[in-house]
Coordinates of C-alpha atoms in Angstrom, one line a residue:
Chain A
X18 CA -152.5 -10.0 151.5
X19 CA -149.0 -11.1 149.7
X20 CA -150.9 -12.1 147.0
X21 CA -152.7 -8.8 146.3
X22 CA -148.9 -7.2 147.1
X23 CA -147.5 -10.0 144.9
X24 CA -150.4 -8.5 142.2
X25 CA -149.3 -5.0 142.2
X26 CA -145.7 -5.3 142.2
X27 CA -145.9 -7.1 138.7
X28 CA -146.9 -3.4 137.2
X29 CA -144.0 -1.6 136.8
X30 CA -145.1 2.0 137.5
X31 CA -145.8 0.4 141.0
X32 CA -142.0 -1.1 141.4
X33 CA -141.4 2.5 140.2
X34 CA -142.4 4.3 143.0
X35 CA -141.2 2.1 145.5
X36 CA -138.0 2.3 144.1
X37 CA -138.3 6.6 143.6
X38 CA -140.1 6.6 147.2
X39 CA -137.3 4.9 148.9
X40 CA -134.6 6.9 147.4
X41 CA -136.3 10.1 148.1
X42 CA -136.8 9.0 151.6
X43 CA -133.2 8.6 152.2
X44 CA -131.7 11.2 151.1
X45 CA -134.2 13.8 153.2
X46 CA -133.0 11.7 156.7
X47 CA -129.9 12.3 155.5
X48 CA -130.0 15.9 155.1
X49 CA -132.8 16.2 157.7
X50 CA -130.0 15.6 160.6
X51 CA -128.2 18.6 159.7
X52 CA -131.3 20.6 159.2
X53 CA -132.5 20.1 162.2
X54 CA -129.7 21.1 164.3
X55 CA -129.1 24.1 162.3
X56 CA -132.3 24.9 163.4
X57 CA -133.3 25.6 159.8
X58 CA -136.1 23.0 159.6
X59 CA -138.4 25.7 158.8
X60 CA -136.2 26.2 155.3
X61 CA -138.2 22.9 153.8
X62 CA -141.3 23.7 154.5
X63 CA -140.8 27.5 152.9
X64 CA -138.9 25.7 150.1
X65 CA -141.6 23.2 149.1
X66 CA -144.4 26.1 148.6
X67 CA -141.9 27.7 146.1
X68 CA -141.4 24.9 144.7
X69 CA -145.6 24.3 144.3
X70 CA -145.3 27.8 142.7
X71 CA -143.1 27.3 140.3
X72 CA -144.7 24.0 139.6
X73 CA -147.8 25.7 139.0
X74 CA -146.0 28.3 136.7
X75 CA -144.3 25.2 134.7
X76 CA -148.0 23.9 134.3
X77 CA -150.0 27.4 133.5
X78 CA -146.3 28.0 130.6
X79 CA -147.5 24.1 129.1
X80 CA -143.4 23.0 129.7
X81 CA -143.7 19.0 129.1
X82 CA -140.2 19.1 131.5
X83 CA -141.8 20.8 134.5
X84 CA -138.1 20.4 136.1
X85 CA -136.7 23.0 134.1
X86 CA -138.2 26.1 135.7
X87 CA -138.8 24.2 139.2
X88 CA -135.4 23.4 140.0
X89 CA -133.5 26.5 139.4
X90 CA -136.6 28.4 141.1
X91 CA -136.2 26.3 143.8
X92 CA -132.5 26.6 144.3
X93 CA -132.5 30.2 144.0
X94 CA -135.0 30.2 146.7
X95 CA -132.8 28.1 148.6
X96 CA -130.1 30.1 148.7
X97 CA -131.7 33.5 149.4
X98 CA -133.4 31.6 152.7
X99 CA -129.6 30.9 153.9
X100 CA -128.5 34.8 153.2
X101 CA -131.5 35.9 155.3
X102 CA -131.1 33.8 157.9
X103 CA -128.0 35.6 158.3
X104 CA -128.3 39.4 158.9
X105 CA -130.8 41.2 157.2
X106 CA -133.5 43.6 158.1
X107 CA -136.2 40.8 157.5
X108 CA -135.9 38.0 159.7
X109 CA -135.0 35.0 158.9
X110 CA -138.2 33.1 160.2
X111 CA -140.6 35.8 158.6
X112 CA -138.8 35.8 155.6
X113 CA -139.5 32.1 155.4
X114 CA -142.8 32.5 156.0
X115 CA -143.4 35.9 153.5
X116 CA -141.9 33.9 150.5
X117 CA -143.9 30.7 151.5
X118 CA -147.0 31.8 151.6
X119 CA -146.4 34.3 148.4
X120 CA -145.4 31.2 146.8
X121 CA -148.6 29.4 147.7
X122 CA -150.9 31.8 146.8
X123 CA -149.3 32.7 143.6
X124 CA -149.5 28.9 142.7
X125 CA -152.9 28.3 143.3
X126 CA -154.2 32.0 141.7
X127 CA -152.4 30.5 138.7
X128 CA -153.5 26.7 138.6
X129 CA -157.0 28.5 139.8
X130 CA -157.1 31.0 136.2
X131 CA -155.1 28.9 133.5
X132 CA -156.4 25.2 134.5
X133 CA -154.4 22.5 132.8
X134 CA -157.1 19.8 133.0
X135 CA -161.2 20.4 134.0
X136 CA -160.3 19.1 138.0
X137 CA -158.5 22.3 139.6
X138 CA -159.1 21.1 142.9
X139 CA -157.9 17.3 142.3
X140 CA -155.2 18.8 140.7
X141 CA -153.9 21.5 143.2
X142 CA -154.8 18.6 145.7
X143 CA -153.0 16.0 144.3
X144 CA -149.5 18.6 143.9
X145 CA -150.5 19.8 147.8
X146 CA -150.3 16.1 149.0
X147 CA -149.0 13.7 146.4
X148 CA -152.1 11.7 146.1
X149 CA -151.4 10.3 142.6
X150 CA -148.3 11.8 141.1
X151 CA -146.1 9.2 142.3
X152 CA -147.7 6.5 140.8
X153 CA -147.9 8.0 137.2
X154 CA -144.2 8.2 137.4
X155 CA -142.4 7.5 134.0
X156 CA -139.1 5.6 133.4
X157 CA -137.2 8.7 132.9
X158 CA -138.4 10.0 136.0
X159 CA -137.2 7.4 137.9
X160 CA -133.8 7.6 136.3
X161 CA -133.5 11.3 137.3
X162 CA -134.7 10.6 140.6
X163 CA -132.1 7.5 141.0
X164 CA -129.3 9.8 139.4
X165 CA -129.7 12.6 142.0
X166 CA -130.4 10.3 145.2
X167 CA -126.7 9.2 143.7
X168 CA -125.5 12.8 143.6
X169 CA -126.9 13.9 147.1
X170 CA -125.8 10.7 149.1
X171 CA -122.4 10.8 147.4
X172 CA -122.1 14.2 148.2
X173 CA -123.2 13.7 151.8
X174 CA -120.6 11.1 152.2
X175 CA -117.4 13.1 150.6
X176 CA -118.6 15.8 152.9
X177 CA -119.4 14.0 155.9
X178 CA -116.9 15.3 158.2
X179 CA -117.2 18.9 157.1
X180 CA -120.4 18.6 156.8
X181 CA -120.1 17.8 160.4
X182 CA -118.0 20.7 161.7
X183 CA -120.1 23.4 159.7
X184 CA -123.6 21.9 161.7
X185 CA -122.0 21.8 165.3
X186 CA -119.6 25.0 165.4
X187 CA -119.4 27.4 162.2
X188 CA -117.5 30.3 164.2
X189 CA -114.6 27.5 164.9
X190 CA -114.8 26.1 161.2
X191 CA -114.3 29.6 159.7
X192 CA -111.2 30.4 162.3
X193 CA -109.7 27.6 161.0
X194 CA -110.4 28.4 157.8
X195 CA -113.0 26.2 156.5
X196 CA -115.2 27.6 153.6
X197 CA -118.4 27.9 156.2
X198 CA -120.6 30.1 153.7
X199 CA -119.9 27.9 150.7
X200 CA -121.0 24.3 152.4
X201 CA -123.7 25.9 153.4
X202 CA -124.5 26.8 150.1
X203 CA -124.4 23.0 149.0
X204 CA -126.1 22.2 152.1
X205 CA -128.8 25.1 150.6
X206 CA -128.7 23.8 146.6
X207 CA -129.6 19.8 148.1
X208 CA -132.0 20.8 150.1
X209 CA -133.3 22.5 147.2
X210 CA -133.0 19.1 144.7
X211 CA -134.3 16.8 148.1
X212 CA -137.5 19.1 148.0
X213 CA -138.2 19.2 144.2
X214 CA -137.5 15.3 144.4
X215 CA -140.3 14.5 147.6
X216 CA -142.7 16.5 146.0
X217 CA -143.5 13.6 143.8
X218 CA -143.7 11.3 147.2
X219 CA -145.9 12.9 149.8
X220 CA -146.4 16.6 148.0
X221 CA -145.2 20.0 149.1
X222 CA -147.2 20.4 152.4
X223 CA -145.9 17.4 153.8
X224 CA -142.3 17.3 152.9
X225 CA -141.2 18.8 156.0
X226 CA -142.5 15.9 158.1
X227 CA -139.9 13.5 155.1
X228 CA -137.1 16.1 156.7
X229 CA -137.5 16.5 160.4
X230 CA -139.6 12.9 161.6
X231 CA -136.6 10.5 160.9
X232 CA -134.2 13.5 162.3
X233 CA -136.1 13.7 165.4
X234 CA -136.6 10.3 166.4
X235 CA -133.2 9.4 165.8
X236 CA -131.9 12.0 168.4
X237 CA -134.1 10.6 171.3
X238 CA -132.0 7.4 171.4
X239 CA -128.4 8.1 169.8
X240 CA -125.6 10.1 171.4
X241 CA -123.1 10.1 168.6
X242 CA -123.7 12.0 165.4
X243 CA -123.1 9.1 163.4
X244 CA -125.2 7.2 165.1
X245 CA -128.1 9.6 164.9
X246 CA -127.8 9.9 161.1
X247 CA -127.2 6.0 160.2
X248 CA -130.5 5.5 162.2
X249 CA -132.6 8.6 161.0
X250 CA -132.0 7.1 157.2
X251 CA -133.4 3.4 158.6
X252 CA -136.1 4.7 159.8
X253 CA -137.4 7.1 157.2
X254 CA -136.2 4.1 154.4
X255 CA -138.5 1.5 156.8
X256 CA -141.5 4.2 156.9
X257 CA -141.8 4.9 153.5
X258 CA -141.4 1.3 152.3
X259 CA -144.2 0.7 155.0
X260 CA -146.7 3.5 154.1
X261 CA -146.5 2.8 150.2
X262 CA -147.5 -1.3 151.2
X263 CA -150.1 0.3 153.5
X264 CA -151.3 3.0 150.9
X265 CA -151.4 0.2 147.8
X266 CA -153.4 -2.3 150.5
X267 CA -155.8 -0.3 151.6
X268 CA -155.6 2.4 149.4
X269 CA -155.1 5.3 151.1
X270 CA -153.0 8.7 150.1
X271 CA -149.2 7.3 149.7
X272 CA -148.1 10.9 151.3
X273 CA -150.2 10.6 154.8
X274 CA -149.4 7.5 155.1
X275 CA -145.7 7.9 154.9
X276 CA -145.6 10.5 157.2
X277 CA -148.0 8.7 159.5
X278 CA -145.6 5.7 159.8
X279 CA -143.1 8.4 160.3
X280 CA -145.2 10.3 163.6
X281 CA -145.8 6.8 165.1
X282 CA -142.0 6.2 165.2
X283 CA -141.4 9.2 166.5
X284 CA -144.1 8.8 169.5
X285 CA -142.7 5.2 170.0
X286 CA -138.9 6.6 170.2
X287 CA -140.1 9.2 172.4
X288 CA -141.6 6.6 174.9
X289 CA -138.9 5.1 175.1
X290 CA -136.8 7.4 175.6
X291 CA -138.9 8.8 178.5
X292 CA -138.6 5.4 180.2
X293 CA -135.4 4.5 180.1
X294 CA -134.4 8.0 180.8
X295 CA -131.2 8.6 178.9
X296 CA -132.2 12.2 177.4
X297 CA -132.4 14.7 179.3
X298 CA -134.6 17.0 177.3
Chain B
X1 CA -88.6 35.2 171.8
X2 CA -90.2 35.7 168.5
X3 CA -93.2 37.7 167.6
X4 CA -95.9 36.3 166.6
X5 CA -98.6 38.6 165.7
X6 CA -97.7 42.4 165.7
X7 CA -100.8 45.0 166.0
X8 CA -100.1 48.8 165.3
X9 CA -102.3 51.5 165.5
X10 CA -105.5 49.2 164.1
X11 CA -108.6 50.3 164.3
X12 CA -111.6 47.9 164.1
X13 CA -115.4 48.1 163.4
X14 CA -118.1 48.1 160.9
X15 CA -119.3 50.2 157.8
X16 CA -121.7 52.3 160.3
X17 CA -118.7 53.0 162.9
X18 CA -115.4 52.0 164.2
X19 CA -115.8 50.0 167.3
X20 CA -112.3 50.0 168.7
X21 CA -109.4 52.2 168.2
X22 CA -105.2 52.7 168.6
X23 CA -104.7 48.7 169.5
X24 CA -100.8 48.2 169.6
X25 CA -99.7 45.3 170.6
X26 CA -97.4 42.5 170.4
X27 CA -97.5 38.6 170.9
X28 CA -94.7 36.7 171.1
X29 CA -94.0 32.9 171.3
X30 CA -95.0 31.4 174.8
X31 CA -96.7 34.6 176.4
X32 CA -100.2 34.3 177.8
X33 CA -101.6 37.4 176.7
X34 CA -105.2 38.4 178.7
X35 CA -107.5 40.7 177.2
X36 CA -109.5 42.7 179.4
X37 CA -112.6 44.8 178.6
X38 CA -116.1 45.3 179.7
X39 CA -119.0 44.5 177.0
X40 CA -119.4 46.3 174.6
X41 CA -115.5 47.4 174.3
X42 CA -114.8 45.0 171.0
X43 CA -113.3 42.3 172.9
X44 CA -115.4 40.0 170.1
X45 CA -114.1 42.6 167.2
X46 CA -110.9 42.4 167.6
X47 CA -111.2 38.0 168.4
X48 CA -112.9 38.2 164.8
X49 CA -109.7 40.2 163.3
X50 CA -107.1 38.1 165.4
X51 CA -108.4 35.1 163.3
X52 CA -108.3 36.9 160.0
X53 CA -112.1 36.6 159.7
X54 CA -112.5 40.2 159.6
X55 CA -110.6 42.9 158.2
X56 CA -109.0 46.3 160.0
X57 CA -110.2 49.9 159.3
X58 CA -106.9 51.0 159.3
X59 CA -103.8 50.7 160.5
X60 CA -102.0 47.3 160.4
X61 CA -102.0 43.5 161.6
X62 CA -99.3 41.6 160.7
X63 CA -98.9 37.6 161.6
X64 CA -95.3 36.8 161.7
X65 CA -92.2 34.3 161.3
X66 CA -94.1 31.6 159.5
X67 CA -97.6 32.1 161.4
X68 CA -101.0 32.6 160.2
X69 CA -104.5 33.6 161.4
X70 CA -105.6 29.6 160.3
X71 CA -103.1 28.3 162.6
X72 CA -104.6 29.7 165.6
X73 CA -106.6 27.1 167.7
X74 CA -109.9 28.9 168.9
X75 CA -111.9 27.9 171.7
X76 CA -115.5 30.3 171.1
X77 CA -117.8 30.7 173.3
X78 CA -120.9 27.8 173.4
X79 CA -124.1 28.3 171.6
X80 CA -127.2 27.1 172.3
X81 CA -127.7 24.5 169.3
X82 CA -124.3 22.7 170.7
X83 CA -125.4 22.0 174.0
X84 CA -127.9 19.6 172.9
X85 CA -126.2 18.6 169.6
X86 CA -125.7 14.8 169.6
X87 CA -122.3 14.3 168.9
X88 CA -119.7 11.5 170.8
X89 CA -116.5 13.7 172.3
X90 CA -114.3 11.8 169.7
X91 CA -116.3 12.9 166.7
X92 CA -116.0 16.9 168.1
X93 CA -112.3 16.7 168.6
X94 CA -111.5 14.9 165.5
X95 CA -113.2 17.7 163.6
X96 CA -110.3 19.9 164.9
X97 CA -108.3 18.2 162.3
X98 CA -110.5 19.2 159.4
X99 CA -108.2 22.0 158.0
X100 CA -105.5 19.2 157.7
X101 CA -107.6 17.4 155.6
X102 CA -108.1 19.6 152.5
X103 CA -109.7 17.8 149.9
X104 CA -109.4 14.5 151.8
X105 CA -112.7 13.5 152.8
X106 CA -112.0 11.0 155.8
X107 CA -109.4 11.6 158.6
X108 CA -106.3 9.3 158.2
X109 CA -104.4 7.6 160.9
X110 CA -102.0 10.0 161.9
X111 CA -105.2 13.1 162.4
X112 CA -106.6 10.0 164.4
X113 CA -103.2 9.5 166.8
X114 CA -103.4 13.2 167.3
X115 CA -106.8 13.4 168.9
X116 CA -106.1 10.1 170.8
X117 CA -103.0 12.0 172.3
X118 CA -104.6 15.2 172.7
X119 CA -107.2 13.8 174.7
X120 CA -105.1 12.0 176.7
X121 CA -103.4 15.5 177.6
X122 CA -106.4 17.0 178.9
X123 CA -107.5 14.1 180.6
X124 CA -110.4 13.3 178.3
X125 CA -109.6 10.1 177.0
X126 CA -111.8 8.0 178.9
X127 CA -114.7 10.3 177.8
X128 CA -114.3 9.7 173.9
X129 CA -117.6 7.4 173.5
X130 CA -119.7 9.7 175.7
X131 CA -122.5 12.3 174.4
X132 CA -121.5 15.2 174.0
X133 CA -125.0 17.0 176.0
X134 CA -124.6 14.6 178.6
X135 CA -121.1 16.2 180.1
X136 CA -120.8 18.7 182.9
X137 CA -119.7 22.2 181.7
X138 CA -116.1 21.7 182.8
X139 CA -115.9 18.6 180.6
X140 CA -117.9 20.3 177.6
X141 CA -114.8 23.0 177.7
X142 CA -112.1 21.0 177.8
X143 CA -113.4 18.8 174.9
X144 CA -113.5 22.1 172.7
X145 CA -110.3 22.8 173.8
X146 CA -108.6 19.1 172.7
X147 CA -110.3 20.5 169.3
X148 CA -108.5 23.4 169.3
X149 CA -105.5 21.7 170.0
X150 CA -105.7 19.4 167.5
X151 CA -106.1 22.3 165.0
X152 CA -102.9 23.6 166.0
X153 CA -99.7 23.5 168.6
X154 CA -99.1 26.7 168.5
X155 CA -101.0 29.5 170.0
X156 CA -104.8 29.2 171.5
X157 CA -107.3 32.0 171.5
X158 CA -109.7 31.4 174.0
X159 CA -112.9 33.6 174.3
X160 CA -114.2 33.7 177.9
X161 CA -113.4 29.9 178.5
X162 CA -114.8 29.7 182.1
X163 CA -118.0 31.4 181.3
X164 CA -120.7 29.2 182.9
X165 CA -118.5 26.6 184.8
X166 CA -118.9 26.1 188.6
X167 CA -115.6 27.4 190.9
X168 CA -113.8 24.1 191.2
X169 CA -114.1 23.9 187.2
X170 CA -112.8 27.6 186.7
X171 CA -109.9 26.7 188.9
X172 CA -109.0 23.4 186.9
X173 CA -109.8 25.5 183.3
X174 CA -107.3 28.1 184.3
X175 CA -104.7 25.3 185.5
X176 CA -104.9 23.2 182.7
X177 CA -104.7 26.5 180.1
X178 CA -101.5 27.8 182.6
X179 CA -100.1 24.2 181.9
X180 CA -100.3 24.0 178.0
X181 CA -99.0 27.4 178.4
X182 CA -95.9 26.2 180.3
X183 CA -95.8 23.7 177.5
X184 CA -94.6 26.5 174.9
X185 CA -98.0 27.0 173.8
X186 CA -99.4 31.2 173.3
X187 CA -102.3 32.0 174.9
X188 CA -104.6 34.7 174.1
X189 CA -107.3 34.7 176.5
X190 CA -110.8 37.0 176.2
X191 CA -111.8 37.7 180.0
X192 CA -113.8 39.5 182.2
X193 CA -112.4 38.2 185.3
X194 CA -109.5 40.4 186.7
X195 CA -108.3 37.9 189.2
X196 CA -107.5 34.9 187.0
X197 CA -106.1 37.6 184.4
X198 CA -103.4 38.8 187.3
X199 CA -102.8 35.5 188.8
X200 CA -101.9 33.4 185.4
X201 CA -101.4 36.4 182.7
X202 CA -98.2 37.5 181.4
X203 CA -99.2 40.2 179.4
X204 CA -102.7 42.3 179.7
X205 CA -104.5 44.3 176.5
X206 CA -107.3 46.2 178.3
X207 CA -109.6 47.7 175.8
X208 CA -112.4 50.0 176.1
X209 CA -113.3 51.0 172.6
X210 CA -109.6 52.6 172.3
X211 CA -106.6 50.7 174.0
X212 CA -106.4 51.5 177.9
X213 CA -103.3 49.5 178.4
X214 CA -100.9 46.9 176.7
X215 CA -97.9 45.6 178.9
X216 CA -96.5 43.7 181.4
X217 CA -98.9 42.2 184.1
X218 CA -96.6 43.9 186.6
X219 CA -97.0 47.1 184.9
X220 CA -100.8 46.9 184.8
X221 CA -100.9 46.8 188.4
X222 CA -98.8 50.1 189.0
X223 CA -101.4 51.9 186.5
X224 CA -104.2 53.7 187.8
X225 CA -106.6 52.4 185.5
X226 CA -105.6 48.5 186.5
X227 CA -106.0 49.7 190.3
X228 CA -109.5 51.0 189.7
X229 CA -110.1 47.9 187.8
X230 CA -109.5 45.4 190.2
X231 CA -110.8 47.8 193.1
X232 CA -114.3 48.2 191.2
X233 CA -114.5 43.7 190.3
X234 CA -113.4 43.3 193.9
X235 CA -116.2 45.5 194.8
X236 CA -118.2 43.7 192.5
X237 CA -117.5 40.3 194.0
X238 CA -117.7 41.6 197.6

């Protein structure tokens, strides 16, 4: 078995995504904390089917950079989530869900009429679930990815405290005059770059589970917010790096793996926090 | 005494309608001003424009002799996502000390000293490790209010701090606010609860989307409209 591991960690495109699907796994358990307790885990998933739209529009447009029109789309999208979930006529939740699905099927109606490659299924599969993508990873990609796993963590860590105050009590933050609307904003715009970033890993319908697994497990057993966060980014590191060895052994889909490790932990936290009782909900 | 915030003739509301009207009122250092009101009569309005978050129709609010609406130490009301947010008691209060910060991204010794001492004024200290969802109600308060405090010495606005807490802990809220009080510390207190306002209050604002009353607590109780008041709560609690 380390032999056959030993084998495909001397290609570099498989060193690649290890590297990439750590990175990526890291910086969602980071962020997943705060989404979580916003209550705004709903934001990724709505998020990731934009982004599979625009993707699909970078494809059907022939860009070789696919980034270019998938971030900004992305982060635009982002941001108009957070407004909504604020006070408009549309609520939040079914705003979510309206652009979401829009997104979806606009993707797919596109990838379905201007197909890139003969294989429309494998290909709208493989951008639903990751299959592949991450394993046909470039150097450059894993350069961008590695520069903005920099950006978001550093980010996270200037802003840990605020980033903090804005998740537990926003009506005290702005009385004291904290700039609630625009950390939330950055909180919105790295979501946005997380999402684009996972998409590669485990594909737009399962990067949710990236966000909210490592999140949730980590709150059955830690009381302090640091303590939660510290633990949610182990876990979601130790998943990924043991669903892509599972997926490369046995060759299964990187993405399902990944977020299979990620249920079991969750399950396993859960028991155990049922037994020994320290959680009351 | 010097006045801290001055209120004339504001009136307060949204583009679709003004919710409250003809609030004139004054605060001065050390008073413990209640404000009184059923729902519904801008009590949560005119907390919003207290703390500069939300700006008069007309009229005037002035903050006074070196004070300003960020220097007010606010104590809201819970919400849901906090009361299973996990979150150590030390971590909430230090975050009371985030507008000291600035740019600074990590609290420096002296922020920390402050919410080790603030702590130990409410009688917190030994809490500081604890979860935050695991406390009673009584202990949930008073952690938010060592955050308040460590936002500021010098005047607390507290929005219906004993909403939710058993007797005993209403009794020790309203002691320990009456104490920081004696302590030179304003208190603006959002209330529904007629009793505590006449038994610790100084001043009372009743509001009822115009201003009913502004004045001494002793002057209140001569009116006809704090009589009726405390005749229809009594009634209420009989």
């Amino acid at each position: 078995m380390l032999d056959t591991l030993k084998e495909y960690f001397s290609f570099p495109f498989v060193r690649y995504a290890f590297v990439v699907g750590l990175l990526i796994a890291l910086c969602s358990s980071l962020l997943g904390v705060t989404l979580v307790l916003k209550r705004f885990s709903f934001i990724g998933d709505g998020l990731s089917h934009v982004a599979f739209g625009a993707m699909a529009v970078a494809a059907v447009v022939g860009l070789t950079d696919r980034m270019i029109i998938i971030i900004p789309v992305t982060v635009i999208a982002a941001v108009l989530l957070l407004r909504t979930g604020q006070n408009t006529k549309i609520k939040g939740d079914a705003a979510v869900a309206m652009i979401s699905v829009g997104a979806l099927a606009i993707g797919y109606m596109l990838m379905n009429r201007f197909p890139t490659s003969s294989n429309i299924s494998a290909d709208v599969c493989s951008t639903l679930f990751g299959s592949t993508s991450i394993l046909t990873l470039k150097r450059s990609d894993v350069l961008m990815c590695v520069i903005m796993a920099v950006i978001v963590i550093a980010v996270f860590v200037l802003f840990y405290n605020k980033i903090f105050s804005v998740t537990f009590d926003e009506n005290f933050s702005r009385a004291t005059g904290i700039p609630v609307n625009k950390y939330n904003l950055l909180i919105a715009v790295i979501t946005a770059l997380i999402i684009v970033l996972a998409m590669n890993l485990v594909g737009s319908l399962l990067i949710s589970a990236l966000i909210i697994f490592p999140a949730l497990s980590a709150m059955r057993l830690f009381k302090s917010f640091k303590g939660v966060i510290l633990c949610s980014a182990v876990i979601s590191v130790i998943c990924a790096a043991v669903g892509i060895i599972l997926s490369i052994l046995y060759s299964t889909p990187v993405g399902s793996t990944i977020v299979i490790a990620d249920m079991s932990v969750f399950f396993l936290f859960w028991i155990i926090s049922a037994f020994t009782g320290r959680n009351k909900t | 005494m010097s006045e801290q915030i001055i209120c004339r003739n504001a009136a307060l509301g949204y583009e679709d309608g003004i919710v409250t009207e003809g609030l004139d009122f004054t605060v001065s250092t050390g008073d413990y001003l209640c404000i009184l009101g059923e729902n519904g009569s801008g009590k949560s309005t005119l907390i919003k424009a207290l703390l500069g978050l939300k700006h008069q129709v007309s009229g005037e609010i002035k903050w006074c002799s070196g004070f300003s609406a960020g220097e007010i130490g606010y104590l809201p009301q819970q919400t849901p996502v906090q009361r299973d947010f996990p979150a150590s008691v030390k971590e909430i209060v230090q975050s009371g000390c985030l507008s000291k910060t600035g740019l600074r991204p990590f609290y420096n010794k002296e922020e920390k000293k402050l919410c080790a001492s603030t702590m130990k004024l409410l009688g917190i200290d030994d809490l500081a490790d604890k979860c935050y969802r695991e406390l009673s109600g009584g202990q949930q308060q008073r952690v938010l209010l060592a955050r308040a405090l460590c936002a500021t010495r010098k005047m607390l606005l507290l929005d219906e701090p004993v909403t939710g807490l058993d007797p005993k802990a209403q009794n020790e809220m309203y002691e320990l606010i009456a104490k920081l009080n004696k302590q030179g510390i304003t208190i603006i207190m959002v209330s529904h609860d007629i009793h505590a306002a006449v038994q610790y209050a100084s001043h009372i604002l009743h509001i009822s989307k115009k201003q009913l009353f502004f004045g001494k607590k002793s002057d209140y109780l001569k009116t006809s409209i704090g009589k009726s008041f405390l005749d229809s709560e009594e009634n209420n609690h009989a």
